[in-house]
N, C-alpha and C. Protein backbone atom coordinates (compact mmCIF):
# COMPACT_ATOMS: atom_id res chain seq x y z
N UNK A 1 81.16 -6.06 -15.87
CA UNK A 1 82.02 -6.43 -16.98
C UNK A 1 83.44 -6.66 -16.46
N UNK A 2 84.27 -7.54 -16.99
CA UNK A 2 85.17 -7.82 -16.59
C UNK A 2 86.45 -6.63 -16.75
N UNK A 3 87.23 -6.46 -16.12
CA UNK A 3 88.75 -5.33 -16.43
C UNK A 3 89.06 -5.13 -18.19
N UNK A 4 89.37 -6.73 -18.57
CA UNK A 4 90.15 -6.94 -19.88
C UNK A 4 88.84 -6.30 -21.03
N UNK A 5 87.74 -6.23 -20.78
CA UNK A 5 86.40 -6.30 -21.59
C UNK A 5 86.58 -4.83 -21.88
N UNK A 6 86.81 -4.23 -20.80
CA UNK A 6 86.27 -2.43 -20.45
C UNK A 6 87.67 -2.02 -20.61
N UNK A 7 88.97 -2.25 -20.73
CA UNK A 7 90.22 -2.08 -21.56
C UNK A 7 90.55 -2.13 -22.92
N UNK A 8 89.68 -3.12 -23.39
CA UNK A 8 89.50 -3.51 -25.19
C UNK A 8 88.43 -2.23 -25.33
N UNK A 9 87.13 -2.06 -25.39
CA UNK A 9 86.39 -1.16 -25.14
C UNK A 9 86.79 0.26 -25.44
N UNK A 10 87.89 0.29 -24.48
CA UNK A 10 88.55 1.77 -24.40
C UNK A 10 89.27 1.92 -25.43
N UNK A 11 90.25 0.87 -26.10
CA UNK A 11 90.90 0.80 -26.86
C UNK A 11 90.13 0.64 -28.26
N UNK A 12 89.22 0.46 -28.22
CA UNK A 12 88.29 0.51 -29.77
C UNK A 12 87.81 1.73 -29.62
N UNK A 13 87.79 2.13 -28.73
CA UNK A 13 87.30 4.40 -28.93
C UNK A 13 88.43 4.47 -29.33
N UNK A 14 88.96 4.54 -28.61
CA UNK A 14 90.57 5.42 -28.80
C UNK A 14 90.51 5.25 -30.50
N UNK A 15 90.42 4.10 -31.29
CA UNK A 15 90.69 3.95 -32.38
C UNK A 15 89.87 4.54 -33.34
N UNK A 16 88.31 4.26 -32.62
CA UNK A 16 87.63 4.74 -33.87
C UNK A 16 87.66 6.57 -33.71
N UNK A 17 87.91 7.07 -32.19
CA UNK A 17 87.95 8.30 -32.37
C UNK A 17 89.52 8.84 -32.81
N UNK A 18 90.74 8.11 -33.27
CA UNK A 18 91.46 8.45 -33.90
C UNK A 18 91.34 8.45 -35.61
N UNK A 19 90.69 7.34 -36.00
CA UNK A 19 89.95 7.30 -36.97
C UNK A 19 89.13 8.75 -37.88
N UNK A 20 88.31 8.56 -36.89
CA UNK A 20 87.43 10.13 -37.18
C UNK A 20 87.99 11.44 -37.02
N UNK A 21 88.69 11.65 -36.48
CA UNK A 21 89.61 12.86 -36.63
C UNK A 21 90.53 12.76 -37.74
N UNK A 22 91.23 11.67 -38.37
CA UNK A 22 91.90 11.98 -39.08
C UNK A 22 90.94 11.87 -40.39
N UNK A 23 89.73 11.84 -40.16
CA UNK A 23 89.03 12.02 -41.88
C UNK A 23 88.82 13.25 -41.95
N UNK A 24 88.96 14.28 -41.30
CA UNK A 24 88.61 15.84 -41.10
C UNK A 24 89.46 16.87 -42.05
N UNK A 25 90.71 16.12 -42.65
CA UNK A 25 91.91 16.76 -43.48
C UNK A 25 91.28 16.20 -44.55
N UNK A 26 91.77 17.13 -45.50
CA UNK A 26 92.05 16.62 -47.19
C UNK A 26 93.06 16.33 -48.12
N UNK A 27 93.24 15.92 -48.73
CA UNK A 27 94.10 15.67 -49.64
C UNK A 27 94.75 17.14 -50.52
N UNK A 28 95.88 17.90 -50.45
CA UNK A 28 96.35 18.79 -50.96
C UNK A 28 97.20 18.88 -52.00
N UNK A 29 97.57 17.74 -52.31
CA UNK A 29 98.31 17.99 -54.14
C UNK A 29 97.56 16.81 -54.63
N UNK A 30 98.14 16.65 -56.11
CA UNK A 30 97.59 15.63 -57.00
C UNK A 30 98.33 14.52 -56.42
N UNK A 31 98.76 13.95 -55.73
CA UNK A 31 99.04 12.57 -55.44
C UNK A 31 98.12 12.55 -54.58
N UNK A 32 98.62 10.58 -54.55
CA UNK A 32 97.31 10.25 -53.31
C UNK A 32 97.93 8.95 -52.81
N UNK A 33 97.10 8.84 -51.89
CA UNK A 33 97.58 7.55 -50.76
C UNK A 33 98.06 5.99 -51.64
N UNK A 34 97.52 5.74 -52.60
CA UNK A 34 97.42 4.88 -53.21
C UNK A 34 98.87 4.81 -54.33
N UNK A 35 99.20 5.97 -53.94
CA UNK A 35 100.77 6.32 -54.77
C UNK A 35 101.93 5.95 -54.13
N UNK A 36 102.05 5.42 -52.95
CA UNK A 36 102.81 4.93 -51.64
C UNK A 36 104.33 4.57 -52.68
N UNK A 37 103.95 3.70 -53.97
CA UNK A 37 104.91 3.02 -54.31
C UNK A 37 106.22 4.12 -55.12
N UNK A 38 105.47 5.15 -55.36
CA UNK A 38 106.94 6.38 -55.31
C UNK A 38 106.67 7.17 -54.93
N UNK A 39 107.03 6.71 -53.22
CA UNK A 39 107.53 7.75 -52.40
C UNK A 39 108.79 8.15 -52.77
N UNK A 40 110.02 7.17 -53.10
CA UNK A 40 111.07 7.71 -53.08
C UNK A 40 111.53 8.08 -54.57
N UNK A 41 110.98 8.41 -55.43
CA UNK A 41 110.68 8.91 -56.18
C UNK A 41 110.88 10.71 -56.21
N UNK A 42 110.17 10.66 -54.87
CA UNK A 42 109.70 12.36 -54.75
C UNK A 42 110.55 12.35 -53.65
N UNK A 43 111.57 11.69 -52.93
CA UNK A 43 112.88 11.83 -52.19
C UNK A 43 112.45 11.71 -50.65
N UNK A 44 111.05 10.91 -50.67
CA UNK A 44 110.29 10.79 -49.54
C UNK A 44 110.30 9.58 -48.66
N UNK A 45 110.42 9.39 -47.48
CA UNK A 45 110.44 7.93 -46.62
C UNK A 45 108.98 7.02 -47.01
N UNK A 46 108.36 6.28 -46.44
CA UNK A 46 107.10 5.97 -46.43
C UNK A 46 106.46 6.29 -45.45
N UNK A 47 107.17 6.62 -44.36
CA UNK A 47 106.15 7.71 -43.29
C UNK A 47 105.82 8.77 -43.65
N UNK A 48 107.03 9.56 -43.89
CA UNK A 48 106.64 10.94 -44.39
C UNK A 48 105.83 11.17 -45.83
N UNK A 49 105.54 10.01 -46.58
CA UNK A 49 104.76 10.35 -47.57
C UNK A 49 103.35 9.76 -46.93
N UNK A 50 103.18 8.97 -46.34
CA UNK A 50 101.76 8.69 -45.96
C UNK A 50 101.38 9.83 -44.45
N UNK A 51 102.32 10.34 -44.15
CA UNK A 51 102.17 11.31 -43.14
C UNK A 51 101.67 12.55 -44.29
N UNK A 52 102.19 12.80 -45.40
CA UNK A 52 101.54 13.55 -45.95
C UNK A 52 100.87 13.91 -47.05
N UNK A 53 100.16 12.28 -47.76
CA UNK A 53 99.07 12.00 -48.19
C UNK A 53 98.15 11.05 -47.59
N UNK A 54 98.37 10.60 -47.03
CA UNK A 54 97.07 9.40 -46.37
C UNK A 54 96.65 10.13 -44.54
N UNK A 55 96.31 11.52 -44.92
CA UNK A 55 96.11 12.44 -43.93
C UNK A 55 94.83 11.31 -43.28
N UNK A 56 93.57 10.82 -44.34
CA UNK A 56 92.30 10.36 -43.52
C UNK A 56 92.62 8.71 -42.93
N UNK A 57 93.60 8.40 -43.72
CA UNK A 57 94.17 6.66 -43.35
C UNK A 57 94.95 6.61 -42.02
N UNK A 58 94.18 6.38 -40.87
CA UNK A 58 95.06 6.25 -39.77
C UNK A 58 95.72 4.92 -39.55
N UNK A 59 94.95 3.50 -39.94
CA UNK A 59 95.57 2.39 -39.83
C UNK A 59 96.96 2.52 -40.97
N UNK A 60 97.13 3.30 -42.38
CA UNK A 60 98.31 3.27 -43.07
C UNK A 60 99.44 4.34 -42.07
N UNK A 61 98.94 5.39 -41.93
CA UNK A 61 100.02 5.83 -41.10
C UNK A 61 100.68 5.29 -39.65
N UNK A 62 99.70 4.75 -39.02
CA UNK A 62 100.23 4.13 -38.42
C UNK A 62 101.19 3.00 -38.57
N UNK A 63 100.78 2.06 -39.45
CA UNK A 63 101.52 1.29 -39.46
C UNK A 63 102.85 1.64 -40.20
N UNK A 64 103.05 2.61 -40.96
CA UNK A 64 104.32 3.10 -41.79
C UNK A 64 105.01 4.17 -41.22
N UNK A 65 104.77 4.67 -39.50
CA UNK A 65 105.37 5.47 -39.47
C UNK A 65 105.59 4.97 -37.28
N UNK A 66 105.71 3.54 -37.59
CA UNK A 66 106.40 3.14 -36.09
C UNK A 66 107.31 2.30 -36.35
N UNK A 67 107.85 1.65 -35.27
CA UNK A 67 109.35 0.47 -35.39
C UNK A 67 108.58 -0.50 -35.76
N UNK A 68 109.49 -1.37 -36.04
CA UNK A 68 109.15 -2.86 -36.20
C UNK A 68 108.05 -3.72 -34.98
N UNK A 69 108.93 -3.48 -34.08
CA UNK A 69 108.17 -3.92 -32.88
C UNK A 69 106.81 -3.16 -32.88
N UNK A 70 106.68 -2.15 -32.73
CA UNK A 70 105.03 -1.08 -32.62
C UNK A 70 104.35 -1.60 -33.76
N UNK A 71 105.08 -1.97 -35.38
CA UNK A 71 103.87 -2.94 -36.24
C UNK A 71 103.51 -4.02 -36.00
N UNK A 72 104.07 -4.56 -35.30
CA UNK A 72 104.17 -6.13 -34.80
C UNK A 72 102.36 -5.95 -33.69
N UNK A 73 103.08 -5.01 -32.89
CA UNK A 73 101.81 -4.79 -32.08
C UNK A 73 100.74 -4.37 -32.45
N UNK A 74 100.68 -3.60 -33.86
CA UNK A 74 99.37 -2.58 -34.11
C UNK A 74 98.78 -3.91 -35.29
N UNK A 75 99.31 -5.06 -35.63
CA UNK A 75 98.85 -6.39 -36.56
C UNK A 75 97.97 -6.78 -35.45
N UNK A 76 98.81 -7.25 -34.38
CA UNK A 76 97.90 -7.92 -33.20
C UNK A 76 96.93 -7.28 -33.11
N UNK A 77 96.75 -5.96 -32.71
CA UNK A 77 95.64 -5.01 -31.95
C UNK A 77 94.73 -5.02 -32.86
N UNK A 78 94.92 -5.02 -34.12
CA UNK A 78 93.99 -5.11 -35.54
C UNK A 78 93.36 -6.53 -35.31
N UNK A 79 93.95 -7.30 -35.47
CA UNK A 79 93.32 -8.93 -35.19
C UNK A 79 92.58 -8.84 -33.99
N UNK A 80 92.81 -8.33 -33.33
CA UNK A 80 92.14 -8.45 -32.16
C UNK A 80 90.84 -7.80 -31.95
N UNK A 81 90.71 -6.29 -32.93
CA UNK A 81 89.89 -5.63 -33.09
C UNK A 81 88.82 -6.25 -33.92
N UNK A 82 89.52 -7.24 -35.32
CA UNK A 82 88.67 -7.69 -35.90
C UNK A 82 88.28 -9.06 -35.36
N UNK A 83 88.74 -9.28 -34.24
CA UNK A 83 87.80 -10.74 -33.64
C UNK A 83 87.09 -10.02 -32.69
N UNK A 84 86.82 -8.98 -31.90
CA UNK A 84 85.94 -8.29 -31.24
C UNK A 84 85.00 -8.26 -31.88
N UNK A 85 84.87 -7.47 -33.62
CA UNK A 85 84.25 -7.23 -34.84
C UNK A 85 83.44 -8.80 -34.68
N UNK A 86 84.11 -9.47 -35.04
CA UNK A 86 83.68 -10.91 -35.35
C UNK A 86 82.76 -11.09 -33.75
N UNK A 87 82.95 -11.28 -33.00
CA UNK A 87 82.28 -11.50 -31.90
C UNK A 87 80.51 -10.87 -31.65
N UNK A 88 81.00 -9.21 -32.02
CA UNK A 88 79.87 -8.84 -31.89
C UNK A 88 79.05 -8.86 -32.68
N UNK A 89 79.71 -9.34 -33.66
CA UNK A 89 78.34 -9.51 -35.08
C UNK A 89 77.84 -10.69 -34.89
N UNK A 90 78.36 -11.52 -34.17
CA UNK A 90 77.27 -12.97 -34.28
C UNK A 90 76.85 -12.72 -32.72
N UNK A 91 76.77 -12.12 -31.82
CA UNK A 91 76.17 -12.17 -30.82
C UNK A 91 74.71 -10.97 -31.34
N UNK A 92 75.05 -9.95 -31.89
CA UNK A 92 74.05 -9.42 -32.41
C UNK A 92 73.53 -10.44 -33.30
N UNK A 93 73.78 -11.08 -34.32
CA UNK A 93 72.82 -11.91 -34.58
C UNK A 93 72.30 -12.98 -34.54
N UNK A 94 72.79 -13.51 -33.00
CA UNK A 94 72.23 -14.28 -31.91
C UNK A 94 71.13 -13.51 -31.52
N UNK A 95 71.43 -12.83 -30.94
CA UNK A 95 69.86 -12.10 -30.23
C UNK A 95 68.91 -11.55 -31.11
N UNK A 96 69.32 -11.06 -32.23
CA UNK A 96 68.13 -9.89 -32.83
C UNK A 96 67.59 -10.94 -34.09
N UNK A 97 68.88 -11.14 -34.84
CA UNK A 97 68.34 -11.61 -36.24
C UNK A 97 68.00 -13.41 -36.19
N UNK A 98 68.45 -13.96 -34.84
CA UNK A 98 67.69 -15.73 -35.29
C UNK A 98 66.18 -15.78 -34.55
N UNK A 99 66.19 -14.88 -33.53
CA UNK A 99 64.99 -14.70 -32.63
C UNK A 99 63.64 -14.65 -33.94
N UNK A 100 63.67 -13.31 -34.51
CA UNK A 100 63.25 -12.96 -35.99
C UNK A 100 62.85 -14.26 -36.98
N UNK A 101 64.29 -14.55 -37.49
CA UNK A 101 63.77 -15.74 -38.81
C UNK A 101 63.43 -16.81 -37.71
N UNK A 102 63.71 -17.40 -37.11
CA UNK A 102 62.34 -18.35 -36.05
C UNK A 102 61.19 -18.31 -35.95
N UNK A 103 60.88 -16.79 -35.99
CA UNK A 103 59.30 -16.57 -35.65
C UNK A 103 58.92 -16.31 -36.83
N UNK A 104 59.75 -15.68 -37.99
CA UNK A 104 58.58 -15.95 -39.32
C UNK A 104 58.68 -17.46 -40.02
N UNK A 105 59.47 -17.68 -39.58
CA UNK A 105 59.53 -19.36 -40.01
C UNK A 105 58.11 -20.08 -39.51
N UNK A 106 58.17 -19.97 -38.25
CA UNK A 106 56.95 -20.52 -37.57
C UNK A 106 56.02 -20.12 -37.70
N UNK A 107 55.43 -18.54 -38.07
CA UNK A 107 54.19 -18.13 -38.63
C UNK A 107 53.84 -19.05 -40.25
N UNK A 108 55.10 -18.65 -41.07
CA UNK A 108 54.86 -19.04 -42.19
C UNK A 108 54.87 -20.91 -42.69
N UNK A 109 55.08 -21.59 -41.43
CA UNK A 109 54.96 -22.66 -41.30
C UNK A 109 56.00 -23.62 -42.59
N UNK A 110 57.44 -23.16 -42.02
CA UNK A 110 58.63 -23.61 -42.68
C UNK A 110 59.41 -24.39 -41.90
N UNK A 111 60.07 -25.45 -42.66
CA UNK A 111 61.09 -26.45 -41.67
C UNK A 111 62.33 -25.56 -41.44
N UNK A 112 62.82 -25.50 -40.64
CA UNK A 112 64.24 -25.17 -40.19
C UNK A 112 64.78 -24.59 -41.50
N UNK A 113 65.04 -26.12 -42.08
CA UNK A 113 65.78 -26.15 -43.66
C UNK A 113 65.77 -25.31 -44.70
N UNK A 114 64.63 -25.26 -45.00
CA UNK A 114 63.62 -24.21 -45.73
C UNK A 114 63.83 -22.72 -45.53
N UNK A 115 63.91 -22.32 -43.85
CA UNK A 115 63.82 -21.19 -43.75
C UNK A 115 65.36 -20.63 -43.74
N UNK A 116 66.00 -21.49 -43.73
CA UNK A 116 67.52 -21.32 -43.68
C UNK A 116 68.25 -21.02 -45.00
N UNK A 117 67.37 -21.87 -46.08
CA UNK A 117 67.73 -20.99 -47.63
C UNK A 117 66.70 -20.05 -48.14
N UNK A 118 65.83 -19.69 -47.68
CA UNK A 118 64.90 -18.71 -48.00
C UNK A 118 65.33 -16.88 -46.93
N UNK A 119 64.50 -17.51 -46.07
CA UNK A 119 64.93 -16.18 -45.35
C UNK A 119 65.95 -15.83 -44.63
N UNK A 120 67.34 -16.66 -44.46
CA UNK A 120 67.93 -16.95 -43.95
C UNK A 120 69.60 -15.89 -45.13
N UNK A 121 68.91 -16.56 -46.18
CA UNK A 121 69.68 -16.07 -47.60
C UNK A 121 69.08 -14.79 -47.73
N UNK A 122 68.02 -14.26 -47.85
CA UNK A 122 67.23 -12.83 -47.84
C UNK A 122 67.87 -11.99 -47.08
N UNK A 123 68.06 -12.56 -45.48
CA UNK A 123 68.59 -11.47 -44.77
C UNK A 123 70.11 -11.30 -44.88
N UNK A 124 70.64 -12.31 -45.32
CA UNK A 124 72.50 -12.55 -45.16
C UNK A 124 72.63 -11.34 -47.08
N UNK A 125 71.68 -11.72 -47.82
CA UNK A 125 72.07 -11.01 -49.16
C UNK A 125 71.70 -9.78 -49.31
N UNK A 126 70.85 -8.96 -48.68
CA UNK A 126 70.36 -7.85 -49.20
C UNK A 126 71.45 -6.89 -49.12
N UNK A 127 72.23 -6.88 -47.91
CA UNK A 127 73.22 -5.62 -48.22
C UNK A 127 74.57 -5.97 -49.31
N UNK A 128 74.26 -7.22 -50.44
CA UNK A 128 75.12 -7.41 -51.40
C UNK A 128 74.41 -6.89 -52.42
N UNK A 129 72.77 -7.45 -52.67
CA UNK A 129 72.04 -6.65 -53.72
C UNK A 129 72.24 -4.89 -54.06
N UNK A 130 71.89 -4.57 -52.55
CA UNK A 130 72.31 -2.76 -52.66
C UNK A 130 73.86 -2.53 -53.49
N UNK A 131 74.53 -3.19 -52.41
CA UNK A 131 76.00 -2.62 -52.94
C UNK A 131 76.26 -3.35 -54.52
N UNK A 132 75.49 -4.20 -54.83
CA UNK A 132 75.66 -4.25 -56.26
C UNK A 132 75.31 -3.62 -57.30
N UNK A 133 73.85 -3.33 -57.22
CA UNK A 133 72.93 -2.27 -57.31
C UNK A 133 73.70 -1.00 -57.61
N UNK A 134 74.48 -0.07 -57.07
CA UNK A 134 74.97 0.72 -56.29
C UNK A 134 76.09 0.53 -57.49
N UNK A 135 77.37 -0.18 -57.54
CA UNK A 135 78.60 -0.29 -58.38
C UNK A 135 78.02 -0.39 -59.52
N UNK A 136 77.39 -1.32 -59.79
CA UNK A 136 76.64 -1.20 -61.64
C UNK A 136 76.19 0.01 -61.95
N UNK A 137 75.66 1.01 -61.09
CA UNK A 137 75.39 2.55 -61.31
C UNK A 137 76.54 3.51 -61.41
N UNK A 138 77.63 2.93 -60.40
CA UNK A 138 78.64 3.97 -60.35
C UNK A 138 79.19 4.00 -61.62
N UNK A 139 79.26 3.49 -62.39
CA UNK A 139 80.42 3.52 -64.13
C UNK A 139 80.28 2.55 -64.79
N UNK A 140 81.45 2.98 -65.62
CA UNK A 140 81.56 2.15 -66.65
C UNK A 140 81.93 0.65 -66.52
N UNK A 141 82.93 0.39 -65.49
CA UNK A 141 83.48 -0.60 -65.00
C UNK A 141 82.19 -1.12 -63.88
N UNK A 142 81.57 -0.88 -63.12
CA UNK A 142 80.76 -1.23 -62.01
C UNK A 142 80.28 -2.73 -62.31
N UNK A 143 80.16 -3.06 -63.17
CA UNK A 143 79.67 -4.52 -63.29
C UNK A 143 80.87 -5.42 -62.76
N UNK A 144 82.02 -4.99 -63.70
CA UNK A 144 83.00 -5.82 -63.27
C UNK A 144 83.40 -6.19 -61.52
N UNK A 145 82.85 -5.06 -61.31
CA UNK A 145 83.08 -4.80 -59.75
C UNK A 145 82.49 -5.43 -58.84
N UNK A 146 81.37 -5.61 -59.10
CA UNK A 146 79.73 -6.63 -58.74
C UNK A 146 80.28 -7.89 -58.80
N UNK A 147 80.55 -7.95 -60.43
CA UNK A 147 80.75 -9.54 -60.47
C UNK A 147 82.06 -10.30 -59.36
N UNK A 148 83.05 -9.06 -59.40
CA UNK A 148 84.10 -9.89 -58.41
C UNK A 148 83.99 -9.79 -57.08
N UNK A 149 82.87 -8.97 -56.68
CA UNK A 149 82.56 -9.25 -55.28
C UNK A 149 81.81 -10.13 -54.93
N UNK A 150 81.07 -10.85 -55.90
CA UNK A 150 79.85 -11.26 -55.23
C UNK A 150 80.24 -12.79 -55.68
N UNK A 151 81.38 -12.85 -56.66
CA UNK A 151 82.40 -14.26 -56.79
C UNK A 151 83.28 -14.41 -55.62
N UNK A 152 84.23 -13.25 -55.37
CA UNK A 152 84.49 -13.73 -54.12
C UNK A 152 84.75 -13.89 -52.54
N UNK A 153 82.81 -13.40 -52.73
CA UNK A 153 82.32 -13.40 -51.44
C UNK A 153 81.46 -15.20 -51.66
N UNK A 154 80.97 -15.48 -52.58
CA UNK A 154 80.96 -16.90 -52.64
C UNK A 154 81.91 -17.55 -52.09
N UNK A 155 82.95 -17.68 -52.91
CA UNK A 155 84.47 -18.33 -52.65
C UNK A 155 84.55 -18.45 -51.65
N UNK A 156 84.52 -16.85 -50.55
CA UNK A 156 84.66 -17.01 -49.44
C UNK A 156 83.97 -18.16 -48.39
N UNK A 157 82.71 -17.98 -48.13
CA UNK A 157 82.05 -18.36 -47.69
C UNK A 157 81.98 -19.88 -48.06
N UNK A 158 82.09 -20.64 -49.45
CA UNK A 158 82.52 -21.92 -49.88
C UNK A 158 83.51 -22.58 -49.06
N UNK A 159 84.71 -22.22 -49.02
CA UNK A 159 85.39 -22.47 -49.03
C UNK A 159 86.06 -22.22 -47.15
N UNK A 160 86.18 -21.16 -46.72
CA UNK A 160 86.74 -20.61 -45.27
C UNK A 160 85.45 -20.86 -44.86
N UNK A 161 84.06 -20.78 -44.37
CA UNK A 161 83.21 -20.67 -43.51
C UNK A 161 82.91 -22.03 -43.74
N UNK A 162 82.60 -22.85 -44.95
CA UNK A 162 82.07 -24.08 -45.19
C UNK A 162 83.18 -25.19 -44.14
N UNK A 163 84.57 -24.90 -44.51
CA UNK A 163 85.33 -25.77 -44.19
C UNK A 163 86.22 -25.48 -42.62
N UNK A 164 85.36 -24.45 -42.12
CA UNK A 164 85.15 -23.97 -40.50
C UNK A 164 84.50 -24.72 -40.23
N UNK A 165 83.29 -24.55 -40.62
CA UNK A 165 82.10 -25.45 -39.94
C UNK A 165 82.39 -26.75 -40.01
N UNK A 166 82.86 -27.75 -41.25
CA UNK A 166 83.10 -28.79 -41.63
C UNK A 166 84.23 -29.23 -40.04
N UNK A 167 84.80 -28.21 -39.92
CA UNK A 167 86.08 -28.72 -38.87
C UNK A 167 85.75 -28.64 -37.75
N UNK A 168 84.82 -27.72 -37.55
CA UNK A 168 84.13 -27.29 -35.90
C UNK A 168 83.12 -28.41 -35.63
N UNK A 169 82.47 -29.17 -36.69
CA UNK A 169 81.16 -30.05 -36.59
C UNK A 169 82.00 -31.75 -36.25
N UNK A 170 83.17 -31.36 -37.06
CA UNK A 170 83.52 -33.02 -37.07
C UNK A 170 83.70 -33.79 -38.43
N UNK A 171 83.03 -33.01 -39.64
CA UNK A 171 82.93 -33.77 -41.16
C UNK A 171 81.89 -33.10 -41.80
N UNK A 172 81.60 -33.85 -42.69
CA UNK A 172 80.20 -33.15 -43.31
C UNK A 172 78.85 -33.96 -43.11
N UNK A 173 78.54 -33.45 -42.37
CA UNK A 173 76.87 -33.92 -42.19
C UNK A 173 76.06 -34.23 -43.78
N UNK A 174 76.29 -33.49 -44.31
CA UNK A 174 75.23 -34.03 -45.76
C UNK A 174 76.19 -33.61 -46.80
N UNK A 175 76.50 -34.41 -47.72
CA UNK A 175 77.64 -35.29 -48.45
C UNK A 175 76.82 -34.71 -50.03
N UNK A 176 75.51 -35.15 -49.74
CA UNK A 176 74.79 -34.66 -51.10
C UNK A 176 74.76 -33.39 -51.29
N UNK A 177 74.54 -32.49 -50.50
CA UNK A 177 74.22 -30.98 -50.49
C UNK A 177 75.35 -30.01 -50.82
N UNK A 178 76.43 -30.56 -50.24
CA UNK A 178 77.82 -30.26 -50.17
C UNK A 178 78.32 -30.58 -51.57
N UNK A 179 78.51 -31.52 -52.27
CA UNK A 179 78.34 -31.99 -53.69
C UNK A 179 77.76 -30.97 -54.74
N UNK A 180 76.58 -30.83 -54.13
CA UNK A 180 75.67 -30.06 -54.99
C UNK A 180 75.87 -28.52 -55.02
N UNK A 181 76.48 -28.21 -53.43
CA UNK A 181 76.87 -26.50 -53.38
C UNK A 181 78.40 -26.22 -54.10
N UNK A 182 78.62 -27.03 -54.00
CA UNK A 182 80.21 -27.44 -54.76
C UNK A 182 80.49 -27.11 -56.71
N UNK A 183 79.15 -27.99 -57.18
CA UNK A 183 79.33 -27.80 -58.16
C UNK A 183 78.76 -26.71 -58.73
N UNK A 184 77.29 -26.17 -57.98
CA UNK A 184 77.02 -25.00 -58.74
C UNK A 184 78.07 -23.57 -58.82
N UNK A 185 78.73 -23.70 -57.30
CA UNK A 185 79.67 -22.63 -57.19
C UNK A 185 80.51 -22.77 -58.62
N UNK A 186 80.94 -24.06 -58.66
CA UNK A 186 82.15 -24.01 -60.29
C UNK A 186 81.30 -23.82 -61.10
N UNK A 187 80.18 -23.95 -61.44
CA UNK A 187 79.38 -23.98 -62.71
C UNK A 187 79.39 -22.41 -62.91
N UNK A 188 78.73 -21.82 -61.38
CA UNK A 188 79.04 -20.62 -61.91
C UNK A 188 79.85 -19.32 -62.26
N UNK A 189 81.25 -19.98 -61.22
CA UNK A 189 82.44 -19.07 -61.59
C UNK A 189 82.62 -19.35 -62.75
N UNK A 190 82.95 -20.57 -63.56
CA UNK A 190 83.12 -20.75 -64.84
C UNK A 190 82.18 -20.15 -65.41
N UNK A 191 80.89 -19.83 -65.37
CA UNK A 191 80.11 -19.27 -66.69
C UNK A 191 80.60 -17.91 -66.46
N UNK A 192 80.83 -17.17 -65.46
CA UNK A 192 81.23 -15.55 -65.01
C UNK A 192 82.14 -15.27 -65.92
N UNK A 193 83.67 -16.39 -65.54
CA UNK A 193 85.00 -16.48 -66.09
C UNK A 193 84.50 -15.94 -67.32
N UNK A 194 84.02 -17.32 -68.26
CA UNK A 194 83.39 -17.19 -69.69
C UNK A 194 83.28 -15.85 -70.16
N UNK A 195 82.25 -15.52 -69.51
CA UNK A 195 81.72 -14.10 -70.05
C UNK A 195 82.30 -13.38 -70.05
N UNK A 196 83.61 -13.18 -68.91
CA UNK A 196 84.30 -11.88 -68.73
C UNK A 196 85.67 -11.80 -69.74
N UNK A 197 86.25 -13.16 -69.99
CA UNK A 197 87.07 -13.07 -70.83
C UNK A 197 86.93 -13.78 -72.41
């Protein structure tokens, strides 16, 4: 492995085992991390109040309790962490998960196409079904919660991954499909919208 590989490496322990140590504390009065906005309120900096409520949040304390320059650096190191993130999730599912839908594609005797909105969508959705599953159980609100994740994790994917690819490929290869993924997405944020308000 290369120096820079096994340096990043080290530096993603370091993080996640700073991480995990700081979930080991609890929260000791009725405020909470999410109260940041009066700190000075209670005659407190924003370090010293996330130093002493956001005991398990190491990315908030960190970033609220260095110079300018050290946030500057801990943005980068985050980006950087999350394109590592990004890296290893499509190399893991380079190797494990296309190897897989290939071969049931080919047992089950499916075109590419086919298996790309069938099982392709099966494996990319199930951990949205759970976690939807999951918020519609937690309360009263949980639907609402479902519905705006799973709107805009559409969005997302419409819009930033579609128009990645669109830029990485050169244009749009199929003009009809694109049309067609286009409008159901509005058809169905608008019916969501509808319902919710």
């Amino acid at each position: 492995m290369p120096p820079k590989m096994i340096k990043m490496m080290k530096e993603a322990l370091f993080f996640c085992l700073l991480f995990i140590i700081s979930n080991v504390h609890a929260f000791e009065d009725e405020l909470e991390c999410t109260d940041l906005n009066k700190a000075h309120s209670y005659d407190l900096t924003n370090c010293e109040f996330v130093t002493k409520y956001c005991k398990d949040d190491v990315y908030t304390s960190t970033y609220y309790c260095t110079s300018s320059a050290g946030k500057g650096f801990f943005i980068f190191a985050c980006l950087i962490w999350l394109g590592l993130l990004f890296v290893l999730l499509g190399s893991t599912a380079d190797d494990y998960f296309s190897p897989a839908l290939e071969q049931f594609s080919t047992k089950l005797g499916l075109p590419p196409r086919f298996a790309g909105v069938t099982l392709l969508a099966l494996g990319n959705g199930a951990p949205d079904v759970s976690s939807t599953i999951a918020s519609i159980n937690s309360g009263d609100d949980g639907y609402l919660l479902s519905l705006g994740a799973l709107t805009g994790a559409g969005m997302f994917v419409g819009t930033v991954v579609a128009g990645s690819v669109m830029m990485v490929d050169g244009g749009v290869p199929a003009r009809g499909a694109l049309i067609r993924d286009v409008l159901t997405i509005l058809s169905h944020s608008l019916s969501i919208s509808r319902y919710l308000y």
